[in-house]
Amino acid sequence: MRINKTFIPTLKEVGADAVIPSHILMLRAGLVRQLAAGVFSFLPLGLKILKNIQEIIREELDAIGGQEFLLPALNPIEIWEQTNRVEAMGDVMFHIKNREGLVLAPTHEEIIAFHAAQHIKSYKDMPQIWYQIQTKFRNEARPKSGVLRGRQFIMKDSYSLDHSLEGLDESYDKHYKAYRNIFDKCGIKFFVVGASSGAMGGRQSQEFMVESNSGEDVCAVCDKCGYAANIEVATSNEPVISRLENNPEIEEFATPNSKTIDDLIEHFNFPEDRLAKSVVYIVENEPIIIFMRGNDELNEEKLLKVLNTKNFRPATAEELAVYTGASHGSIGPINPKENIRMIADKLLEHSNGMISGANKDGYHIKNIDFDRDTKISEFYDLRTVKEGELCQTCNHPLRVVKAIELGHIFKLGTRYSEALKAEFLDAQGKKSPIIMGSYGIGIERILACYIEQHFDESGIIWEGPLSPFKIHIITLSPNKFENVKSFAETIYSKYQNISLYDDRDESAGIKFNDADLIGIPLQIIIGNKNLQNNQIEIKNRKSGERKIISIDEVDNVIQEFIDLGK
Ligand code: ATP
Ligand code: MG
C-alpha cells in the first residue's frame, strides 16, 4: 500500500478520554476513529488487521468442523421473550422505537435454537457447530477503554448442537483447543479461568483472559503451576486461625475511639488475625451478620452464591442499631440484640482467643471461642484472595492481576432448546431437547489486547500474522533523488502485497516517527547517501537494531525475515 494513496491519519496526540495504551495507539496510528461513546469506525489499516484476525479464526473454526453463518442483528423480540432474556438482559439490550417487536441482538443463542428447531429432527442430524463473525449490539453502561468495550462490536460466536452430554463435552473440548490455537497464532499471552456462567444458565464454562492493567476483571494467578481463577471464585492456601491452648472465658473491655480494625491494632497491639470483624447485610428484608478475619475483604460474589439471591445490600446505620444494638465497628458474635442469622468465613471455624465487637458502642469482647461462645454454625469461603497468599495446588505465591476477557466458552445445556422447542428424536424414538454450547470471542478485543502486550514508547510493535504488513519501505527525499525513488519502486513492485510504502514528500523525521508508531516489523530505509555505495539501511522495529546492508542482500534479508514469521 502506498501511503500517498492510503488514508492513514496518524496523530501526535489524542484526547484526554483515551487513557489506556491500546486506545491511544489505535487512534494515533490511524486504525480507528470514535464516532460516539462506544462506537468506532475502522479505517483501512485497522480493517486490514481485523481481517487478519478473522482469517485466523475462520481457519481454526473450519478445522473443528464449524460452518459459517451470518445471522441478522435485527431480531424479533418474541424469540427473546420465550427464553426470558428480554428481562435478564435489561438495559443492555437495545430496543427499537419506530418498529415495535424488533430488538438489536446482543448475542445469538436464541436465533440458533430457533433455526435448530426448524430443521434438526433426529440424533442423526448432530453434532453441528455453527458459527458467525458478526456485529453485536450491547448498551454497555459506561463504555470506555476504546474498542475493548464497545456498544457495537464484532464477535465470533459459535454454537454446538449435540444429542448427548458426551457430544457436548467433545464440542466444548474442540472449542477449547481452537481458542488456544487462535490466541497463540495471534501472539497473545493468555490464561484460562473457570467461570460461573452467570445469566447464561449452564454448567461448565471457562474464560480466556489476558493480563493487562487496562482490564476490568481481577484474577489470581500462579506462575508456577498455572492455577488461575477469577477473584470472584479464587481460593488460596491461607491457613485457618490456629487454636490457642490457653482459652480463658470471654471478657468485655472498653475500646474508646477504636472504630476500625486498624484502630484496634494500633491502640491495643492486637494481632490482626485474632480480630473478627463483622459486616451486616439485609438479605430479602432479613438481617444477617457476617464475620471475617481482621482485614480480610468480604467477596460479594462468593456471598451471593451462599445466599442464593441477588437481593442483598449492606445495612444502614439505623438498621445496625435496631438489630445489634451497636454501630459499625462494635458489632460482634455474642448476644446481638435480635435473634439474627450469623455466618462466618471458613478461616474462623473453630478459632479461639478472638476479639470482636460487644454489640455495645465503645466495647469489645476478647477470648471469644467460636465453638464455645457463639451460635455460628455456618462457615463458608467468603474472603477475597490477596496477592502473595500461597497457591492451593503448589504453594507458590499467587499474583492478583487485572485482566481482560478475550473469549468465553460455555456448556449451555438445554435452557435455550427447551424454551424454543428445539427437540430431536433419539435412537429409541424419544423426544429430547438439543444439548447446546456457546462460544464467543471479541474480534476488536483481540486487536486491542495484542497492542496492550506489544508496544513501546514509540508505538505499536507488530509481529506474526496479525501484522498489517511485513515491511515498511521508507524513502528519504524521493522527489530530490531519482535513484532513491526508482530503487524503492523496484522493491515495492516485488513485495507489494506485504509492503507499506512511504512514498510521501515528507521529512525523514516524520516518516521515521510514523513507521515506529504504526509498527511494521521490518523497516527498509532508502536514502541517497547509502544508495551511492550500493547500500540501504534496515531497522528491526522490535529490537530497534539498525544495519547497513548491500542492495544485493535485500531480497535475502526480506525473505529470511518473512520465513522467521516476524
Ligand atoms: P464482559 O464481562 O467483558 O462484559 P461478557 O461476559 O459480556 O464480557 P460474552 O457475552 O461472553 O462477554 O461475549 C463473548 C466475548 O465478546 C467476550 O469474551 C469479549 O471478548 C467480547 N465482548 C463482550 N462484550 C464486549 C464489548 N462490549 N465490546 C467488545 N467486545 C466485547
Ligand atoms: Mg458484558
Coordinates of C-alpha atoms and ligand atoms in Angstrom, one line a residue:
M1 CA 0.0 0.0 0.0
R2 CA 1.4 3.4 -0.9
I3 CA 1.0 5.8 2.0
N4 CA 0.4 8.6 -0.5
K5 CA -2.8 6.9 -1.7
T6 CA -3.9 5.5 1.6
F7 CA -5.9 7.1 4.4
I8 CA -3.7 6.6 7.5
P9 CA -4.2 9.7 9.5
T10 CA -1.6 9.4 12.2
L11 CA -1.7 11.7 15.3
K12 CA 0.9 13.1 17.7
E13 CA -1.7 13.5 20.4
V14 CA -5.1 12.3 21.3
G15 CA -8.0 13.5 23.6
A16 CA -7.9 13.0 27.3
D17 CA -10.6 10.3 27.2
A18 CA -8.1 7.9 25.7
V19 CA -6.1 6.6 28.7
I20 CA -5.1 3.0 28.0
P21 CA -2.3 2.2 25.6
S22 CA -4.3 0.3 23.1
H23 CA -6.9 3.1 22.8
I24 CA -4.3 5.8 22.5
L25 CA -2.2 3.9 19.9
M26 CA -5.2 2.8 17.8
L27 CA -6.1 6.4 17.5
R28 CA -2.6 7.7 17.0
A29 CA -1.6 5.0 14.4
G30 CA -4.8 5.8 12.4
L31 CA -6.5 2.4 12.9
V32 CA -9.8 3.8 14.3
R33 CA -11.8 6.9 14.9
Q34 CA -14.5 7.3 17.5
L35 CA -18.0 8.1 16.3
A36 CA -19.9 8.1 19.5
A37 CA -19.4 6.7 23.0
G38 CA -18.5 3.0 22.5
V39 CA -18.9 3.3 18.7
F40 CA -15.8 3.2 16.4
S41 CA -15.1 3.4 12.7
F42 CA -12.3 1.2 11.4
L43 CA -10.0 2.9 8.9
P44 CA -8.2 1.0 6.2
L45 CA -5.2 0.0 8.3
G46 CA -7.3 -1.1 11.2
L47 CA -9.6 -3.0 9.0
K48 CA -6.7 -4.9 7.5
I49 CA -5.8 -6.2 10.9
L50 CA -9.4 -7.1 11.7
K51 CA -9.4 -9.2 8.5
N52 CA -6.1 -10.9 9.6
I53 CA -7.7 -11.8 12.9
Q54 CA -10.9 -13.1 11.2
E55 CA -8.8 -15.2 8.8
I56 CA -7.1 -17.0 11.7
I57 CA -10.4 -17.5 13.5
R58 CA -12.0 -18.9 10.3
E59 CA -9.1 -21.3 9.8
E60 CA -9.4 -22.7 13.3
L61 CA -13.2 -22.9 13.4
D62 CA -13.3 -24.6 10.0
A63 CA -10.8 -27.0 11.2
I64 CA -13.1 -28.2 14.0
G65 CA -16.0 -28.6 11.6
G66 CA -17.6 -25.2 12.1
Q67 CA -20.0 -24.0 9.4
E68 CA -20.1 -20.3 8.9
F69 CA -23.5 -18.5 9.1
L70 CA -24.5 -14.8 9.0
L71 CA -27.4 -14.1 11.3
P72 CA -29.2 -10.8 11.4
A73 CA -28.6 -8.2 14.1
L74 CA -32.4 -7.3 13.9
N75 CA -34.3 -9.9 15.9
P76 CA -38.0 -10.4 16.7
I77 CA -38.5 -9.7 20.4
E78 CA -40.9 -12.7 20.8
I79 CA -38.0 -15.1 20.4
W80 CA -36.2 -13.4 23.2
E81 CA -39.3 -13.4 25.3
Q82 CA -39.5 -17.1 25.1
T83 CA -36.3 -17.5 27.0
N84 CA -37.0 -14.6 29.4
R85 CA -33.9 -12.9 28.3
V86 CA -35.5 -9.5 27.4
E87 CA -35.8 -9.2 31.2
A88 CA -32.5 -10.8 32.0
M89 CA -30.6 -8.5 29.6
G90 CA -32.4 -5.5 30.9
D91 CA -30.9 -2.2 29.8
V92 CA -28.1 -4.0 27.9
M93 CA -30.5 -4.8 25.0
F94 CA -31.2 -2.1 22.5
H95 CA -34.9 -1.7 21.7
I96 CA -36.1 -0.1 18.5
K97 CA -38.5 2.8 18.9
N98 CA -40.1 3.1 15.5
R99 CA -40.5 -0.6 14.7
E100 CA -42.1 -2.4 17.6
G101 CA -41.2 -6.0 18.0
L102 CA -37.6 -5.8 16.9
V103 CA -34.5 -5.6 19.0
L104 CA -30.8 -5.5 18.2
A105 CA -29.2 -8.8 19.1
P106 CA -26.5 -8.7 21.9
T107 CA -25.8 -12.4 21.2
H108 CA -27.4 -15.2 19.2
E109 CA -28.3 -18.3 21.3
E110 CA -32.0 -17.8 20.7
I111 CA -31.7 -17.5 16.9
I112 CA -29.5 -20.6 16.7
A113 CA -32.1 -22.5 18.7
F114 CA -34.8 -21.2 16.5
H115 CA -33.2 -22.5 13.3
A116 CA -32.2 -25.7 15.0
A117 CA -35.9 -26.2 15.9
Q118 CA -36.8 -25.8 12.3
H119 CA -34.5 -28.4 10.9
I120 CA -32.7 -30.6 13.4
K121 CA -35.1 -33.6 13.8
S122 CA -33.1 -36.6 14.7
Y123 CA -30.0 -37.5 16.7
K124 CA -28.5 -38.4 13.3
D125 CA -28.6 -34.7 12.3
M126 CA -25.9 -33.9 15.0
P127 CA -23.3 -32.9 16.0
Q128 CA -23.3 -29.5 14.4
I129 CA -21.1 -26.5 15.0
W130 CA -22.5 -23.2 13.6
Y131 CA -20.5 -20.0 13.8
Q132 CA -20.5 -16.5 12.5
I133 CA -18.4 -13.4 12.7
Q134 CA -20.9 -10.7 13.1
T135 CA -21.8 -7.4 14.8
K136 CA -23.3 -7.4 18.2
F137 CA -25.1 -4.5 20.0
R138 CA -24.9 -4.0 23.8
N139 CA -25.9 -0.9 25.6
E140 CA -22.9 -1.1 27.9
A141 CA -23.3 1.3 30.9
R142 CA -20.0 3.1 30.7
P143 CA -18.2 2.3 27.5
K144 CA -14.6 3.2 28.0
S145 CA -11.2 1.7 27.1
G146 CA -11.7 2.2 23.4
V147 CA -12.8 -0.8 21.4
L148 CA -12.3 -3.1 24.4
R149 CA -15.9 -2.3 25.5
G150 CA -18.0 -1.1 22.6
R151 CA -21.7 -0.6 22.3
Q152 CA -21.3 -2.1 18.8
F153 CA -18.6 -4.7 18.3
I154 CA -17.8 -7.8 16.2
M155 CA -18.0 -11.2 17.8
K156 CA -17.1 -14.6 16.6
D157 CA -19.8 -16.6 18.2
S158 CA -20.2 -20.3 17.7
Y159 CA -22.8 -22.7 19.0
S160 CA -22.7 -26.5 19.2
L161 CA -25.7 -28.8 18.9
D162 CA -25.4 -32.3 20.3
H163 CA -27.6 -35.2 21.3
S164 CA -25.6 -36.4 24.3
L165 CA -23.6 -34.9 27.1
E166 CA -20.5 -36.7 25.8
G167 CA -21.1 -35.0 22.5
L168 CA -21.3 -31.6 24.2
D169 CA -18.0 -32.4 26.0
E170 CA -16.4 -33.1 22.7
S171 CA -17.7 -29.9 21.1
Y172 CA -16.5 -28.0 24.1
D173 CA -13.1 -29.5 24.0
K174 CA -12.7 -28.8 20.3
H175 CA -13.5 -25.1 21.0
Y176 CA -11.1 -25.1 23.9
K177 CA -8.3 -26.2 21.7
A178 CA -9.3 -24.0 18.8
Y179 CA -9.3 -21.0 21.1
R180 CA -5.8 -21.8 22.4
N181 CA -4.6 -22.1 18.8
I182 CA -6.3 -18.8 17.8
F183 CA -4.7 -16.8 20.6
D184 CA -1.3 -18.5 20.2
K185 CA -1.3 -17.7 16.5
C186 CA -2.3 -14.1 17.2
G187 CA 0.7 -13.8 19.5
I188 CA -1.3 -13.1 22.6
K189 CA -0.3 -14.4 26.0
F190 CA -3.3 -15.6 27.9
F191 CA -4.5 -17.8 30.7
V192 CA -7.7 -19.7 31.2
V193 CA -10.0 -19.4 34.3
G194 CA -13.1 -21.4 35.2
A195 CA -16.0 -19.1 35.5
S196 CA -19.5 -19.0 36.8
S197 CA -21.9 -18.9 33.8
G198 CA -24.0 -16.0 35.1
A199 CA -27.1 -15.1 33.1
M200 CA -26.4 -17.8 30.5
G201 CA -27.6 -20.6 32.8
G202 CA -25.4 -23.5 32.1
R203 CA -22.9 -25.9 33.6
Q204 CA -19.2 -25.7 32.9
S205 CA -17.7 -22.5 31.4
Q206 CA -14.2 -21.1 31.1
E207 CA -12.9 -17.6 30.2
F208 CA -9.7 -16.8 28.2
M209 CA -8.1 -13.9 29.9
V210 CA -5.3 -11.5 29.1
E211 CA -3.2 -10.0 31.9
S212 CA -3.3 -6.2 31.5
N213 CA -3.5 -3.1 33.7
S214 CA -6.3 -2.0 31.3
G215 CA -8.5 -4.9 32.3
E216 CA -11.7 -4.7 34.3
D217 CA -11.6 -8.2 35.7
V218 CA -9.3 -9.3 38.6
C219 CA -7.8 -12.7 38.7
A220 CA -5.5 -14.7 41.0
V221 CA -2.8 -16.5 39.0
C222 CA 0.0 -18.9 39.9
D223 CA 3.1 -18.6 37.7
K224 CA 4.4 -22.0 38.8
C225 CA 1.6 -24.5 38.3
G226 CA -0.7 -22.4 36.1
Y227 CA -3.6 -22.1 38.5
A228 CA -5.7 -19.1 37.6
A229 CA -9.2 -18.0 38.8
N230 CA -11.4 -15.0 38.7
I231 CA -11.1 -13.3 42.1
E232 CA -14.8 -14.0 42.5
V233 CA -14.1 -17.6 43.0
A234 CA -10.3 -17.8 43.6
T235 CA -9.1 -19.6 46.7
S236 CA -5.7 -19.9 48.3
N237 CA -3.8 -21.9 50.9
E238 CA -4.3 -19.3 53.6
P239 CA -4.3 -21.4 56.9
V240 CA -7.3 -21.3 59.3
I241 CA -6.7 -19.4 62.5
S242 CA -4.9 -21.8 64.9
R243 CA -6.4 -22.6 68.3
L244 CA -4.6 -21.2 71.4
E245 CA -4.1 -23.7 74.3
N246 CA -4.8 -21.1 76.9
N247 CA -8.6 -20.5 76.4
P248 CA -9.9 -18.2 79.2
E249 CA -13.5 -17.0 79.5
I250 CA -14.7 -14.1 77.4
E251 CA -14.2 -10.7 78.8
E252 CA -15.6 -7.3 77.8
F253 CA -13.3 -4.3 77.7
A254 CA -13.6 -0.7 76.8
T255 CA -12.3 0.4 73.4
P256 CA -13.0 4.1 73.2
N257 CA -12.1 5.8 69.8
S258 CA -11.4 2.4 68.2
K259 CA -13.8 2.1 65.3
T260 CA -11.8 0.2 62.8
I261 CA -9.6 -2.9 62.8
D262 CA -6.5 -0.6 62.2
D263 CA -7.5 1.4 65.3
L264 CA -7.7 -1.8 67.4
I265 CA -4.3 -3.0 66.2
E266 CA -2.8 0.4 66.8
H267 CA -4.3 1.1 70.3
F268 CA -4.2 -2.4 71.8
N269 CA -1.5 -4.1 69.8
F270 CA -3.7 -7.0 68.9
P271 CA -2.5 -9.3 66.2
E272 CA -4.6 -8.9 63.0
D273 CA -5.6 -12.5 62.7
R274 CA -7.1 -12.6 66.2
L275 CA -9.6 -9.9 65.2
A276 CA -13.0 -10.9 63.9
K277 CA -14.7 -8.0 62.1
S278 CA -18.3 -8.0 61.2
V279 CA -20.5 -6.7 58.4
V280 CA -24.3 -6.6 58.5
Y281 CA -26.3 -7.2 55.3
I282 CA -30.0 -7.1 54.7
V283 CA -31.0 -10.1 52.7
E284 CA -34.5 -10.1 51.3
N285 CA -35.5 -7.9 54.3
E286 CA -33.8 -10.1 56.9
P287 CA -30.6 -9.1 58.6
I288 CA -27.5 -11.3 58.6
I289 CA -24.2 -10.7 60.3
I290 CA -21.1 -11.9 58.5
F291 CA -17.8 -12.4 60.4
M292 CA -14.5 -12.1 58.6
R293 CA -10.9 -12.3 59.8
G294 CA -9.2 -8.9 60.6
N295 CA -8.6 -7.0 57.4
D296 CA -9.9 -9.7 55.1
E297 CA -12.3 -8.4 52.4
L298 CA -15.8 -9.8 52.0
N299 CA -16.3 -11.0 48.4
E300 CA -19.8 -10.2 47.4
E301 CA -19.8 -12.7 44.5
K302 CA -19.0 -15.5 47.0
L303 CA -21.7 -14.2 49.3
L304 CA -24.2 -14.2 46.5
K305 CA -23.6 -17.9 45.9
V306 CA -24.0 -18.7 49.6
L307 CA -27.2 -16.6 50.0
N308 CA -28.5 -17.8 46.6
T309 CA -30.2 -14.4 45.9
K310 CA -29.1 -11.1 44.4
N311 CA -31.5 -9.3 46.7
F312 CA -29.0 -8.1 49.4
R313 CA -27.3 -4.9 50.5
P314 CA -25.2 -3.6 53.4
A315 CA -27.4 -2.5 56.3
T316 CA -27.9 1.2 57.1
A317 CA -26.7 2.7 60.4
E318 CA -30.3 2.7 61.7
E319 CA -30.7 -1.0 60.9
L320 CA -27.4 -1.8 62.7
A321 CA -28.7 -0.2 65.9
V322 CA -32.1 -2.0 65.7
Y323 CA -30.6 -5.4 65.0
T324 CA -27.4 -5.4 67.0
G325 CA -27.7 -2.5 69.5
A326 CA -24.5 -1.1 68.3
S327 CA -23.0 0.9 65.4
H328 CA -20.4 -0.2 62.8
G329 CA -17.1 -1.2 64.4
S330 CA -18.7 -2.5 67.7
I331 CA -20.7 -5.4 66.4
G332 CA -19.8 -9.0 67.4
P333 CA -21.0 -12.6 67.6
I334 CA -22.0 -12.6 71.3
N335 CA -25.7 -11.8 72.0
P336 CA -26.7 -9.5 69.3
K337 CA -30.0 -7.7 70.1
E338 CA -32.1 -9.8 67.9
N339 CA -32.0 -13.5 67.2
I340 CA -30.2 -12.9 63.9
R341 CA -28.6 -15.2 61.3
M342 CA -24.9 -15.2 61.6
I343 CA -22.4 -16.7 59.2
A344 CA -18.6 -16.6 59.1
D345 CA -15.6 -17.1 56.8
K346 CA -14.1 -20.5 56.9
L347 CA -10.8 -19.3 58.4
L348 CA -12.7 -18.5 61.6
E349 CA -14.1 -22.0 62.0
H350 CA -13.1 -23.5 65.5
S351 CA -11.0 -20.4 66.2
N352 CA -10.5 -19.1 69.8
G353 CA -8.8 -16.2 71.5
M354 CA -10.7 -13.9 69.2
I355 CA -11.6 -10.3 69.7
S356 CA -14.8 -8.8 68.3
G357 CA -17.4 -6.1 69.0
A358 CA -19.5 -6.4 72.1
N359 CA -22.7 -5.1 70.4
K360 CA -22.3 -2.1 72.6
D361 CA -20.7 1.1 71.3
G362 CA -17.2 1.6 72.6
Y363 CA -16.7 -2.0 73.8
H364 CA -15.2 -5.2 72.5
I365 CA -15.0 -8.7 73.8
K366 CA -11.9 -10.8 74.0
N367 CA -11.1 -14.6 74.4
I368 CA -14.0 -15.5 72.1
D369 CA -14.1 -19.2 71.2
F370 CA -16.2 -19.5 68.1
D371 CA -17.1 -23.1 69.1
R372 CA -17.8 -22.4 72.8
D373 CA -19.2 -18.9 72.8
T374 CA -21.1 -18.3 69.6
K375 CA -24.1 -19.8 67.9
I376 CA -22.5 -19.7 64.5
S377 CA -22.7 -23.0 62.6
E378 CA -22.4 -21.8 59.0
F379 CA -18.8 -21.3 57.8
Y380 CA -18.1 -20.5 54.1
D381 CA -15.3 -19.3 51.9
L382 CA -16.3 -15.6 51.8
R383 CA -13.0 -13.8 51.6
T384 CA -11.1 -12.3 48.7
V385 CA -7.7 -13.8 48.0
K386 CA -4.8 -11.4 48.4
E387 CA -1.5 -11.1 46.5
G388 CA 1.2 -13.2 47.9
E389 CA -1.0 -15.9 49.5
L390 CA 0.1 -19.4 48.6
C391 CA -1.4 -21.4 45.8
Q392 CA -3.6 -24.2 46.9
T393 CA -2.1 -26.6 44.4
C394 CA 1.6 -25.9 44.6
N395 CA 2.2 -23.4 47.4
H396 CA 3.8 -20.8 45.2
P397 CA 2.8 -17.2 46.0
L398 CA -0.2 -16.1 43.9
R399 CA -0.3 -12.8 42.0
V400 CA -3.5 -10.8 41.8
V401 CA -3.7 -9.2 38.4
K402 CA -6.1 -7.2 36.3
A403 CA -7.2 -8.9 33.2
I404 CA -9.3 -8.6 30.0
E405 CA -11.7 -11.3 29.0
L406 CA -10.9 -12.2 25.4
G407 CA -13.1 -15.3 25.0
H408 CA -15.7 -17.4 26.8
I409 CA -16.8 -21.0 26.3
F410 CA -20.0 -22.3 27.9
K411 CA -21.7 -25.6 28.2
L412 CA -25.2 -24.3 27.9
G413 CA -27.2 -27.5 28.2
T414 CA -30.9 -27.3 27.2
R415 CA -32.0 -24.0 28.6
Y416 CA -32.5 -22.4 25.1
S417 CA -33.5 -25.5 23.2
E418 CA -36.2 -26.3 25.8
A419 CA -37.6 -22.8 25.7
L420 CA -37.6 -22.7 21.9
K421 CA -38.6 -26.3 21.4
A422 CA -35.5 -27.3 19.6
E423 CA -36.0 -31.1 20.0
F424 CA -34.8 -34.3 18.3
L425 CA -35.7 -37.9 18.4
D426 CA -33.1 -40.1 19.9
A427 CA -32.2 -43.7 18.8
Q428 CA -35.1 -45.0 20.9
G429 CA -37.5 -42.6 19.3
K430 CA -37.8 -40.5 22.4
K431 CA -38.0 -36.7 22.1
S432 CA -35.3 -34.7 23.9
P433 CA -34.1 -31.1 23.8
I434 CA -30.9 -30.5 21.9
I435 CA -27.8 -30.0 24.1
M436 CA -26.2 -26.7 23.3
G437 CA -22.8 -25.0 23.8
S438 CA -22.0 -21.4 23.1
Y439 CA -18.5 -19.9 22.5
G440 CA -17.6 -16.2 22.0
I441 CA -14.5 -14.2 21.1
G442 CA -14.4 -10.4 20.7
I443 CA -12.6 -9.5 17.5
E444 CA -11.7 -5.9 18.4
R445 CA -10.6 -7.2 21.8
I446 CA -8.0 -9.4 20.2
L447 CA -6.6 -6.4 18.3
A448 CA -6.6 -4.2 21.5
C449 CA -5.2 -7.0 23.7
Y450 CA -2.4 -7.6 21.1
I451 CA -1.5 -3.9 21.3
E452 CA -1.7 -3.9 25.1
Q453 CA 1.0 -6.6 25.1
H454 CA 3.1 -5.3 22.2
F455 CA 4.1 -1.6 22.3
D456 CA 6.8 0.7 23.5
E457 CA 7.1 4.5 23.9
S458 CA 7.3 5.0 20.1
G459 CA 4.2 2.9 19.1
I460 CA 2.8 -0.5 18.3
I461 CA 5.1 -3.5 17.6
W462 CA 3.7 -5.9 15.1
E463 CA 4.9 -9.5 14.7
G464 CA 3.4 -12.6 13.2
P465 CA 0.2 -13.0 11.2
L466 CA -1.8 -10.0 12.7
S467 CA 0.8 -7.5 11.3
P468 CA -1.0 -5.5 8.5
F469 CA 2.3 -5.6 6.5
K470 CA 5.7 -7.2 6.8
I471 CA 7.9 -4.5 5.5
H472 CA 7.7 -0.7 5.7
I473 CA 9.7 1.0 2.8
I474 CA 10.8 4.4 3.8
T475 CA 12.3 6.8 1.2
L476 CA 14.4 9.7 2.1
S477 CA 13.8 12.8 -0.2
P478 CA 12.5 10.7 -3.1
N479 CA 11.5 13.8 -5.0
K480 CA 15.0 15.1 -4.9
F481 CA 16.8 11.9 -5.7
E482 CA 15.6 9.9 -8.6
N483 CA 17.8 6.9 -7.7
V484 CA 16.0 6.7 -4.3
K485 CA 12.6 6.7 -5.9
S486 CA 13.4 4.2 -8.6
F487 CA 15.1 1.7 -6.2
A488 CA 12.1 2.0 -3.8
E489 CA 9.7 1.4 -6.7
T490 CA 11.6 -1.8 -7.6
I491 CA 11.4 -3.2 -4.1
Y492 CA 7.8 -2.2 -3.8
S493 CA 6.8 -3.8 -7.1
K494 CA 8.3 -7.1 -5.9
Y495 CA 6.8 -7.1 -2.4
Q496 CA 3.6 -5.1 -3.0
N497 CA 1.4 -7.5 -1.0
I498 CA 3.4 -7.3 2.1
S499 CA 4.6 -3.7 2.0
L500 CA 3.6 -0.4 3.3
Y501 CA 5.5 2.1 1.1
D502 CA 6.1 5.6 2.4
D503 CA 6.4 7.5 -0.9
R504 CA 5.4 10.8 0.6
D505 CA 7.4 14.0 0.2
E506 CA 7.8 14.4 4.0
S507 CA 10.8 14.9 6.2
A508 CA 12.8 11.8 7.4
G509 CA 11.7 12.6 11.0
I510 CA 8.0 12.4 10.2
K511 CA 8.5 9.2 8.2
F512 CA 10.6 7.5 11.0
N513 CA 8.1 8.5 13.6
D514 CA 5.1 7.2 11.7
A515 CA 6.9 4.0 10.9
D516 CA 7.7 3.4 14.6
L517 CA 4.1 4.4 15.5
I518 CA 2.5 2.1 13.0
G519 CA 5.0 -0.6 13.9
I520 CA 5.5 -2.8 10.8
P521 CA 8.2 -5.4 11.8
L522 CA 10.9 -4.6 9.2
Q523 CA 11.8 -1.1 8.0
I524 CA 13.7 -0.7 4.7
I525 CA 15.2 2.8 4.7
I526 CA 16.4 4.0 1.3
G527 CA 18.5 7.2 1.1
N528 CA 20.7 8.8 -1.5
K529 CA 23.9 8.6 0.6
N530 CA 23.7 4.9 1.3
L531 CA 22.5 4.1 -2.2
Q532 CA 25.5 5.7 -3.8
N533 CA 27.5 3.0 -2.0
N534 CA 25.0 0.4 -3.2
Q535 CA 23.7 0.1 0.3
I536 CA 20.4 0.6 2.2
E537 CA 19.6 0.6 5.9
I538 CA 17.2 -1.8 7.7
K539 CA 15.7 -1.5 11.1
N540 CA 14.1 -4.2 13.2
R541 CA 11.1 -2.4 14.8
K542 CA 11.0 -4.7 17.8
S543 CA 14.7 -4.7 18.8
G544 CA 15.4 -1.3 17.3
E545 CA 18.5 -2.8 15.7
R546 CA 19.7 -0.9 12.6
K547 CA 22.0 -2.4 10.0
I548 CA 23.5 -1.1 6.7
I549 CA 23.3 -3.9 4.1
S550 CA 24.3 -4.2 0.5
I551 CA 21.5 -3.9 -2.0
D552 CA 22.3 -7.4 -3.2
E553 CA 21.3 -8.7 0.2
V554 CA 17.9 -7.0 0.3
D555 CA 16.0 -10.0 -1.1
N556 CA 17.6 -12.5 1.2
V557 CA 17.1 -10.3 4.3
I558 CA 13.4 -9.8 3.4
Q559 CA 12.9 -13.5 2.7
E560 CA 14.6 -14.5 5.9
F561 CA 12.5 -12.1 7.8
I562 CA 9.3 -13.4 6.3
D563 CA 10.4 -17.0 6.9
L564 CA 11.0 -16.3 10.5
G565 CA 7.4 -15.2 10.7
K566 CA 8.4 -11.9 12.1
Ligands
ATP1 P1 -17.6 -8.7 29.7 O1 -17.7 -9.4 31.1 O2 -16.3 -8.1 29.4 O3 -18.7 -7.7 29.5 P2 -19.2 -10.7 28.6 O4 -19.1 -11.7 29.6 O5 -20.4 -9.8 28.5 O6 -17.9 -9.8 28.6 P3 -19.7 -12.6 26.5 O7 -21.1 -12.3 26.5 O8 -19.2 -13.9 27.0 O9 -18.9 -11.4 27.2 O10 -19.2 -12.3 25.0 C1 -18.1 -13.1 24.3 C2 -16.9 -12.2 24.0 O11 -17.3 -11.0 23.3 C3 -16.2 -11.7 25.2 O12 -15.3 -12.7 25.7 C4 -15.5 -10.5 24.7 O13 -14.3 -10.8 24.1 C5 -16.4 -9.9 23.7 N1 -17.2 -8.8 24.2 C6 -18.2 -8.8 25.1 N2 -18.7 -7.6 25.3 C7 -18.0 -6.7 24.5 C8 -18.0 -5.3 24.3 N3 -18.8 -4.6 24.9 N4 -17.1 -4.8 23.4 C9 -16.2 -5.6 22.8 N5 -16.1 -6.9 23.0 C10 -17.0 -7.5 23.8
MG2 MG -20.7 -7.9 29.1

